[in-house]
Short mmCIF file of C-alpha atoms and ligand atoms in Angstrom, two decimals:
data_model
loop_
_atom_site.label_atom_id
_atom_site.label_comp_id
_atom_site.label_asym_id
_atom_site.label_seq_id
_atom_site.Cartn_x
_atom_site.Cartn_y
_atom_site.Cartn_z
CA MET A 1 -99.95 -98.76 49.55
CA THR A 2 -101.02 -98.20 53.17
CA TYR A 3 -103.16 -95.69 54.71
CA GLN A 4 -103.27 -93.83 58.20
CA VAL A 5 -105.39 -95.27 60.91
CA PRO A 6 -105.81 -93.46 64.46
CA HIS A 7 -103.29 -95.85 66.57
CA GLU A 8 -99.75 -95.30 67.03
CA LEU A 9 -98.77 -98.69 66.42
CA THR A 10 -99.63 -100.63 63.17
CA ASP A 11 -98.64 -103.43 61.01
CA HIS A 12 -100.07 -103.97 57.28
CA ALA A 13 -100.41 -106.93 55.08
CA THR A 14 -101.86 -107.44 51.82
CA ILE A 15 -104.13 -110.58 51.25
CA CYS A 16 -105.52 -111.62 47.71
CA GLY A 17 -108.04 -114.18 46.74
CA VAL A 18 -110.26 -113.42 49.52
CA ASN A 19 -113.76 -111.94 48.74
CA MET A 20 -114.49 -108.79 50.87
CA SER A 21 -118.11 -109.64 51.49
CA PHE A 22 -117.20 -113.13 52.75
CA LEU A 23 -114.89 -111.52 55.27
CA ARG A 24 -117.37 -108.97 56.21
CA GLU A 25 -119.90 -111.64 56.83
CA SER A 26 -117.43 -113.92 58.89
CA PHE A 27 -116.26 -111.03 61.05
CA GLU A 28 -119.90 -109.92 61.59
CA GLU A 29 -120.81 -113.29 62.97
CA ARG A 30 -117.76 -113.55 65.12
CA ALA A 31 -118.77 -109.87 66.34
CA LYS A 32 -121.57 -111.53 68.21
CA LYS A 33 -118.89 -112.78 70.62
CA PRO A 34 -118.01 -110.33 73.43
CA HIS A 35 -115.19 -107.91 72.75
CA HIS A 36 -115.59 -107.94 68.69
CA LYS A 37 -117.29 -105.04 67.35
CA VAL A 38 -117.64 -104.53 63.42
CA THR A 39 -118.06 -101.12 61.96
CA HIS A 40 -117.65 -99.87 58.49
CA THR A 41 -116.05 -96.57 57.99
CA PRO A 42 -115.38 -94.86 54.44
CA GLU A 43 -112.14 -93.92 55.49
CA HIS A 44 -110.80 -97.17 56.86
CA GLY A 45 -113.15 -99.41 55.33
CA LEU A 46 -114.43 -102.42 57.44
CA SER A 47 -113.02 -102.07 61.10
CA VAL A 48 -113.21 -104.88 63.58
CA ARG A 49 -112.48 -104.26 67.35
CA MET A 50 -110.84 -107.05 69.07
CA LYS A 51 -109.65 -107.43 72.74
CA SER A 52 -105.92 -106.29 71.80
CA GLY A 53 -106.75 -103.60 69.20
CA TYR A 54 -108.39 -102.95 65.83
CA MET A 55 -108.16 -104.83 62.51
CA TYR A 56 -108.96 -102.53 59.36
CA LEU A 57 -109.63 -104.33 56.11
CA LYS A 58 -109.76 -102.00 52.91
CA GLU A 59 -110.07 -103.23 49.25
CA GLN A 60 -107.62 -102.08 46.92
CA LYS A 61 -107.68 -103.04 43.33
CA ASP A 62 -107.48 -106.72 43.48
CA ALA A 63 -106.37 -107.07 46.92
CA ILE A 64 -107.30 -106.44 50.26
CA VAL A 65 -105.04 -104.17 52.74
CA LEU A 66 -105.09 -105.52 56.29
CA THR A 67 -103.94 -103.34 58.93
CA ALA A 68 -103.56 -104.17 62.57
CA ALA A 69 -103.45 -101.36 64.91
CA SER A 70 -102.84 -101.22 68.98
CA ASP A 71 -101.36 -99.19 71.58
CA ARG A 72 -98.66 -101.44 72.63
CA PRO A 73 -96.01 -103.36 70.84
CA ASP A 74 -96.90 -106.77 72.74
CA LYS A 75 -100.31 -106.42 72.17
CA LEU A 76 -99.89 -105.70 68.56
CA PHE A 77 -98.16 -109.20 68.53
CA LYS A 78 -101.13 -110.66 69.95
CA LEU A 79 -103.48 -109.04 67.72
CA LYS A 80 -101.64 -110.25 64.60
CA GLY A 81 -101.72 -113.80 66.09
CA THR A 82 -105.19 -113.42 66.67
CA ILE A 83 -106.02 -112.14 62.99
CA GLY A 84 -103.68 -115.13 61.75
CA LYS A 85 -105.67 -117.53 63.51
CA ILE A 86 -108.88 -116.41 62.35
CA LEU A 87 -107.79 -116.19 58.84
CA LYS A 88 -106.38 -119.71 59.03
CA GLU A 89 -109.84 -120.75 60.14
CA LEU A 90 -111.54 -118.74 57.24
CA GLN A 91 -109.25 -119.34 54.40
CA PRO A 92 -106.15 -121.53 55.12
CA ASP A 93 -104.45 -120.94 51.76
CA THR A 94 -104.49 -117.08 52.35
CA PHE A 95 -103.10 -117.70 55.77
CA GLN A 96 -100.04 -119.34 54.25
CA GLU A 97 -99.51 -115.97 52.15
CA LEU A 98 -100.16 -113.91 55.18
CA GLN A 99 -97.06 -111.54 55.19
CA TRP A 100 -96.73 -108.73 57.73
CA ALA A 101 -94.67 -105.84 56.73
CA ASN A 102 -92.94 -105.44 60.18
CA ALA A 103 -92.82 -109.20 61.12
CA SER A 104 -90.67 -109.98 63.82
CA ASP A 105 -87.44 -111.97 62.87
CA VAL A 106 -88.70 -115.34 61.79
CA GLY A 107 -87.15 -118.00 63.89
CA ALA A 108 -86.87 -115.36 66.92
CA LEU A 109 -88.28 -116.06 70.22
CA PRO A 110 -92.06 -114.48 70.35
CA PRO A 111 -91.69 -110.96 71.20
CA ASN A 112 -94.11 -111.42 74.37
CA LEU A 113 -91.92 -113.86 75.84
CA GLN A 114 -89.15 -113.11 78.29
CA LEU A 115 -86.77 -114.79 80.60
CA THR A 116 -86.90 -113.46 83.96
CA ARG A 117 -84.46 -114.02 86.95
CA VAL A 118 -85.65 -115.24 90.20
CA LEU A 119 -84.53 -113.03 92.91
CA SER A 120 -86.35 -114.81 95.88
CA VAL A 121 -88.83 -117.61 96.92
CA GLU A 122 -90.41 -117.45 100.33
CA PRO A 123 -92.98 -119.34 101.95
CA LEU A 124 -96.05 -117.22 102.51
CA GLY A 125 -98.83 -118.67 105.07
CA THR A 126 -99.34 -122.21 104.96
CA ALA A 127 -100.57 -122.64 101.58
CA PHE A 128 -98.45 -120.06 99.16
CA VAL A 129 -94.97 -119.38 98.09
CA ARG A 130 -94.04 -115.68 97.03
CA VAL A 131 -91.45 -115.51 94.05
CA ARG A 132 -89.92 -112.07 93.41
CA LEU A 133 -88.63 -111.84 89.82
CA GLN A 134 -86.23 -109.26 87.96
CA VAL A 135 -88.13 -109.02 84.71
CA PRO A 136 -86.16 -107.38 81.52
CA ASN A 137 -89.23 -105.60 80.40
CA LEU A 138 -91.89 -104.89 82.86
CA SER A 139 -93.79 -102.63 80.76
CA PHE A 140 -95.44 -105.79 79.75
CA ILE A 141 -97.71 -105.75 82.83
CA ASP A 142 -99.49 -102.77 84.31
CA GLU A 143 -102.74 -101.91 86.19
CA THR A 144 -104.84 -102.55 82.83
CA SER A 145 -103.77 -106.18 82.73
CA ILE A 146 -102.24 -107.92 85.86
CA HIS A 147 -101.77 -111.29 84.75
CA PHE A 148 -99.10 -113.21 82.83
CA GLY A 149 -98.40 -116.65 81.80
CA ILE A 150 -95.49 -118.86 83.36
CA ALA A 151 -94.07 -120.94 80.45
CA LEU A 152 -92.47 -123.95 81.93
CA PRO A 153 -90.66 -126.50 79.75
CA PRO A 154 -91.69 -130.16 79.75
CA GLU A 155 -89.47 -132.29 81.84
CA THR A 156 -87.99 -134.33 79.06
CA GLY A 157 -84.36 -134.17 80.67
CA ASN A 158 -83.19 -132.43 77.36
CA ALA A 159 -83.07 -128.62 76.63
CA PRO A 160 -86.44 -127.30 75.36
CA GLU A 161 -87.30 -126.56 72.44
CA TRP A 162 -88.33 -123.05 72.40
CA PRO A 163 -91.25 -121.36 70.77
CA TYR A 164 -90.59 -119.06 67.64
CA VAL A 165 -91.97 -116.55 65.20
CA ASN A 166 -92.94 -118.07 61.84
CA GLU A 167 -93.18 -116.49 58.44
CA ASN A 168 -96.66 -115.29 59.12
CA GLY A 169 -95.59 -113.38 62.20
CA ASN A 170 -97.12 -115.82 64.59
CA ALA A 171 -95.69 -117.60 67.71
CA VAL A 172 -95.41 -121.35 67.32
CA TRP A 173 -95.35 -123.51 70.26
CA PRO A 174 -93.96 -127.01 70.47
CA LYS A 175 -96.51 -129.64 70.52
CA GLY A 176 -96.82 -133.19 72.07
CA ASP A 177 -94.43 -134.03 74.64
CA LYS A 178 -92.43 -131.04 73.56
CA ALA A 179 -95.38 -128.85 74.77
CA PHE A 180 -94.60 -126.10 77.42
CA HIS A 181 -97.10 -125.81 80.44
CA ARG A 182 -98.56 -122.30 80.37
CA PRO A 183 -100.97 -121.55 83.38
CA VAL A 184 -101.79 -117.86 84.25
CA TYR A 185 -100.71 -116.07 87.25
CA THR A 186 -101.09 -112.70 88.80
CA SER A 187 -98.73 -109.80 89.54
CA ARG A 188 -99.13 -109.50 93.29
CA THR A 189 -96.76 -106.14 93.71
CA LEU A 190 -94.93 -104.38 90.57
CA TYR A 191 -91.93 -102.61 91.47
CA PRO A 192 -91.59 -100.54 88.27
CA GLU A 193 -88.40 -98.77 89.07
CA ALA A 194 -86.43 -101.54 90.21
CA GLY A 195 -87.89 -103.51 87.23
CA GLU A 196 -89.24 -106.38 89.79
CA MET A 197 -92.28 -107.98 90.50
CA ASP A 198 -93.79 -110.50 93.17
CA PHE A 199 -96.17 -113.27 92.42
CA ASP A 200 -97.77 -115.58 94.73
CA VAL A 201 -98.50 -119.33 93.71
CA PHE A 202 -100.98 -121.41 95.67
CA LEU A 203 -99.71 -124.94 96.50
CA HIS A 204 -101.94 -127.87 95.84
CA GLU A 205 -101.17 -131.33 95.27
CA SER A 206 -101.16 -132.11 91.73
CA GLY A 207 -100.02 -129.07 90.31
CA ARG A 208 -96.75 -128.99 87.96
CA ILE A 209 -96.17 -125.58 89.14
CA SER A 210 -96.58 -126.41 92.67
CA LYS A 211 -93.96 -129.33 92.31
CA TRP A 212 -91.50 -126.90 90.12
CA ILE A 213 -91.56 -124.17 92.63
CA LYS A 214 -90.59 -126.58 95.41
CA GLN A 215 -87.06 -126.57 93.70
CA LEU A 216 -86.95 -122.94 92.45
CA GLN A 217 -83.91 -120.93 93.69
CA PRO A 218 -82.62 -117.35 93.51
CA GLY A 219 -80.75 -117.16 90.28
CA ASP A 220 -82.99 -119.42 88.40
CA ARG A 221 -84.57 -118.22 85.26
CA MET A 222 -88.34 -118.32 84.52
CA ALA A 223 -89.85 -117.77 81.21
CA MET A 224 -92.79 -115.38 81.35
CA ILE A 225 -95.38 -114.47 78.61
CA GLY A 226 -97.19 -111.23 78.86
CA ARG A 227 -99.30 -109.85 78.90
CA GLY A 228 -102.60 -111.61 79.98
CA SER A 229 -105.75 -110.38 79.03
CA ASN A 230 -107.94 -111.50 82.19
CA GLY A 231 -108.32 -108.07 83.86
CA GLY A 232 -106.77 -105.32 85.59
CA GLY A 233 -105.74 -104.01 89.02
CA LEU A 234 -108.32 -101.04 88.93
CA LEU A 235 -112.15 -101.18 89.45
CA ASP A 236 -114.38 -98.41 88.05
CA ASN A 237 -116.65 -98.83 90.90
CA ASP A 238 -115.64 -97.90 94.62
CA LYS A 239 -118.56 -100.16 95.96
CA VAL A 240 -117.34 -103.97 95.35
CA LEU A 241 -118.38 -107.30 96.42
CA MET A 242 -115.44 -109.50 95.73
CA PHE A 243 -115.28 -113.42 96.16
CA GLY A 244 -112.43 -115.64 95.32
CA ASP A 245 -110.71 -119.02 96.45
CA GLU A 246 -106.77 -119.18 96.99
CA THR A 247 -105.97 -118.78 93.05
CA ALA A 248 -107.84 -115.42 93.41
CA PHE A 249 -106.16 -114.02 96.54
CA PRO A 250 -103.15 -112.45 94.73
CA ALA A 251 -105.70 -110.68 92.24
CA ILE A 252 -107.92 -109.59 95.15
CA ALA A 253 -105.23 -108.61 97.14
CA HIS A 254 -103.71 -106.56 94.39
CA ILE A 255 -106.97 -104.71 93.41
CA LEU A 256 -107.69 -103.82 97.29
CA ASP A 257 -104.31 -101.98 97.27
CA LYS A 258 -105.49 -99.65 94.71
CA LEU A 259 -108.96 -99.21 95.63
CA PRO A 260 -109.44 -95.51 97.02
CA ALA A 261 -109.67 -94.89 100.82
CA GLY A 262 -113.45 -94.48 100.81
CA ALA A 263 -114.52 -97.57 99.10
CA GLU A 264 -117.18 -99.70 100.51
CA GLY A 265 -118.04 -103.37 100.30
CA THR A 266 -117.05 -106.74 101.38
CA VAL A 267 -114.61 -109.41 100.37
CA THR A 268 -115.04 -113.22 100.97
CA LEU A 269 -112.04 -115.48 100.53
CA GLU A 270 -112.62 -119.33 100.54
CA ALA A 271 -109.65 -121.59 101.65
CA GLU A 272 -109.07 -124.95 102.80
CA ASN A 273 -108.72 -123.80 106.26
CA GLY A 274 -110.22 -120.33 106.30
CA ALA A 275 -107.97 -117.26 107.54
CA ASP A 276 -105.59 -120.37 108.88
CA CYS A 277 -103.91 -120.39 105.43
CA GLY A 278 -102.35 -117.10 106.39
CA TYR A 279 -102.48 -115.01 103.28
CA PRO A 280 -101.94 -111.36 103.94
CA ILE A 281 -104.75 -109.22 102.69
CA VAL A 282 -105.33 -105.65 103.71
CA ALA A 283 -108.43 -103.78 102.66
CA PRO A 284 -109.65 -99.91 102.82
CA GLU A 285 -111.71 -99.45 106.25
CA GLY A 286 -114.98 -99.37 104.69
CA ILE A 287 -114.34 -103.11 103.32
CA SER A 288 -114.99 -106.17 105.50
CA ILE A 289 -113.15 -109.25 104.89
CA ASN A 290 -115.02 -112.55 105.72
CA TRP A 291 -112.94 -115.82 105.51
CA ILE A 292 -115.05 -119.05 104.83
CA THR A 293 -113.75 -122.76 105.02
CA ARG A 294 -114.16 -125.00 101.98
CA GLY A 295 -116.46 -127.78 103.04
CA LYS A 296 -117.29 -126.55 105.93
CA ASP A 297 -119.28 -123.25 105.23
CA LYS A 298 -121.72 -122.57 102.47
CA HIS A 299 -120.45 -122.64 98.67
CA LEU A 300 -118.50 -119.38 97.82
CA SER A 301 -121.22 -118.90 95.12
CA GLU A 302 -123.88 -119.23 97.73
CA PHE A 303 -122.39 -116.15 99.62
CA ALA A 304 -121.95 -114.35 96.35
CA LYS A 305 -125.55 -114.77 95.26
CA GLU A 306 -126.74 -113.56 98.81
CA GLN A 307 -124.75 -110.74 99.00
CA CYS A 308 -125.19 -109.43 95.50
CA SER A 309 -129.00 -109.82 95.99
CA ALA A 310 -128.81 -107.43 99.02
CA ALA A 311 -126.39 -104.73 97.47
CA PRO A 312 -127.19 -104.78 93.55
CA ASP A 313 -125.44 -101.56 93.17
CA HIS A 314 -121.99 -102.91 94.17
CA PHE A 315 -119.72 -104.19 91.48
CA LEU A 316 -119.35 -107.93 91.28
CA TRP A 317 -115.75 -109.56 91.09
CA PHE A 318 -115.87 -113.43 91.24
CA ALA A 319 -112.92 -115.66 90.57
CA ALA A 320 -112.87 -119.53 91.52
CA GLU A 321 -113.06 -123.01 89.93
CA ARG A 322 -114.92 -123.36 86.71
CA GLN A 323 -118.05 -124.66 88.03
CA ASP A 324 -118.49 -121.96 90.71
CA ALA A 325 -117.97 -119.09 88.09
CA MET A 326 -120.55 -120.78 85.71
CA ARG A 327 -122.94 -120.76 88.65
CA MET A 328 -122.27 -117.07 89.24
CA ARG A 329 -122.80 -116.11 85.52
CA GLU A 330 -126.15 -118.13 85.45
CA PHE A 331 -127.39 -116.22 88.41
CA PHE A 332 -126.38 -112.97 86.98
CA ARG A 333 -128.11 -113.48 83.65
CA ALA A 334 -131.10 -114.94 85.83
CA GLN A 335 -131.24 -111.64 87.23
CA GLY A 336 -131.62 -110.09 83.84
CA LYS A 337 -128.36 -108.49 84.35
CA ASP A 338 -125.44 -108.62 81.65
CA PRO A 339 -122.41 -110.93 82.90
CA GLN A 340 -120.18 -108.13 81.05
CA ASP A 341 -121.10 -105.76 83.63
CA ALA A 342 -119.21 -107.71 86.30
CA TYR A 343 -115.91 -109.81 86.55
CA VAL A 344 -116.87 -113.38 86.74
CA ARG A 345 -114.03 -115.57 85.67
CA ALA A 346 -112.85 -119.34 86.04
CA TYR A 347 -109.18 -119.36 87.56
CA TRP A 348 -108.79 -123.25 87.21
CA ASN A 349 -110.74 -126.27 86.04
CA ARG A 350 -111.44 -129.06 88.48
CA ASN A 351 -111.59 -131.39 85.18
CA GLY A 352 -108.53 -129.82 83.86
C1 FAD B 1 -106.48 -114.65 85.30
C2 FAD B 1 -105.72 -115.49 86.37
C3 FAD B 1 -104.94 -115.59 87.34
C4 FAD B 1 -104.39 -116.52 88.07
N1 FAD B 1 -103.68 -116.02 88.93
C5 FAD B 1 -103.15 -117.09 90.05
C6 FAD B 1 -102.27 -116.65 91.07
O1 FAD B 1 -102.01 -115.51 91.01
N2 FAD B 1 -101.79 -117.66 92.04
C7 FAD B 1 -102.16 -119.05 91.82
O2 FAD B 1 -101.84 -119.86 92.48
N3 FAD B 1 -103.01 -119.31 90.74
C8 FAD B 1 -103.41 -118.45 90.14
N4 FAD B 1 -104.32 -118.90 88.99
C9 FAD B 1 -104.66 -120.23 88.84
C10 FAD B 1 -103.82 -120.97 88.08
O3 FAD B 1 -103.41 -120.55 86.66
C11 FAD B 1 -104.40 -122.52 87.96
O4 FAD B 1 -104.72 -123.05 89.31
C12 FAD B 1 -103.36 -123.48 87.20
O5 FAD B 1 -103.80 -124.49 86.89
C13 FAD B 1 -102.08 -123.79 88.27
O6 FAD B 1 -101.26 -124.42 87.36
P1 FAD B 1 -100.66 -126.01 87.95
O7 FAD B 1 -99.46 -126.23 87.20
O8 FAD B 1 -100.46 -125.49 89.41
O9 FAD B 1 -101.74 -127.08 87.93
P2 FAD B 1 -102.23 -127.66 86.69
O10 FAD B 1 -101.16 -128.67 86.19
O11 FAD B 1 -102.68 -126.86 85.21
O12 FAD B 1 -103.27 -128.90 86.93
C14 FAD B 1 -102.91 -130.07 87.36
C15 FAD B 1 -104.14 -130.36 88.21
O13 FAD B 1 -104.46 -129.79 89.42
C16 FAD B 1 -105.70 -129.34 89.58
N5 FAD B 1 -105.74 -127.82 89.99
C17 FAD B 1 -105.50 -127.01 89.36
N6 FAD B 1 -105.43 -125.58 90.11
C18 FAD B 1 -106.10 -125.76 91.33
C19 FAD B 1 -106.46 -125.37 92.49
N7 FAD B 1 -106.39 -124.20 92.82
N8 FAD B 1 -106.89 -126.55 93.67
C20 FAD B 1 -107.15 -127.71 93.29
N9 FAD B 1 -106.47 -128.30 92.35
C21 FAD B 1 -106.00 -127.33 91.22
C22 FAD B 1 -106.27 -129.19 88.04
O14 FAD B 1 -107.72 -129.74 88.20
C23 FAD B 1 -105.54 -130.52 87.31
O15 FAD B 1 -106.22 -131.54 87.58
C24 FAD B 1 -104.95 -117.57 87.93
C25 FAD B 1 -105.64 -118.14 86.93
C26 FAD B 1 -106.20 -117.26 86.14
C27 FAD B 1 -107.20 -117.50 84.95
#
């Protein structure tokens, strides 16, 4: 038997042999992580807020009814995957028996994976390539999340082994030498009416995507995983300080397009040859754009620290290499601020 929860999209599973107090304690422990929040309501029992939606746990006779609730099908699928992963960690036997009422067809492609068609591949400045895609289901990406994953099959010379949905409703990705490369990218521009999207790839020497994109042609297929959960295209604050290296230029450009005309602030962009990289960025009148050259100018995070100290009421948006992002988080904490009040992300890892 199921019960009503205040979300449009739900799925249910009944699990046995797990102690409710054990689950409650485990989730309360996890709730110390950002995004997770545990509450108890008489109506829904234990409710856990996660990134992609809510999970409810309610005792019924000898079992616990588990409900996953979200506002979009792709988020619901992701949420069910997260719940499965947590259960697997907590109680592997229970995970084996986890059976969602509306599980996707076993063996089918995961519903958040789709095959897009490449419409064009054009050089952009000296260090980027812009790709336009025809995307069968563009609702996977919107202004609340502008990121997605590319699923690049391994270069084995054989047909790739595709991921599939297992009996628990989770996506199973091939491992080892059959593993896909799955880096995150950003939609630069969405064309919802045409079902098309542009994204920009920064070319760097050792990148698998850089190598792949050099032989990419119109008509080719690209597997895309959506949606990402690394941030949206709209900022709540119209006073902003934005900092990024090449990997963050598409996100910064996307966000600048959506800022109100009266927005104020500064954007600092770090590239190998500064502005000569030729990446096109346009900002509202009240936002100045500063280009800096890596290795010649001060470190990106030094600019960020100075500007944040001078304008503490501005929203900080910072995305670059992992060490840079860590420096910024430390700085933010040292100022007595909560890093959750800023967007500070590692977009790549030098040691990755
Ligand atoms: C939310 C988010 C959004 C992103 N959006 C974009 C985007 O729109 N466009 C874009 O180009 N990138 C973007 N990135 C960064 C991109 O995902 C990484 O750079 C990723 O590693 C690229 O995969 P790859 O196949 O090129 O390199 P990999 O095969 O993953 O890595 C190979 C080697 O390259 C190094 N490497 C990775 N990135 C860089 C770099 N930028 N400079 C120098 N060396 C590098 C790694 O350290 C590793 O040693 C984004 C990342 C995140 C988290």
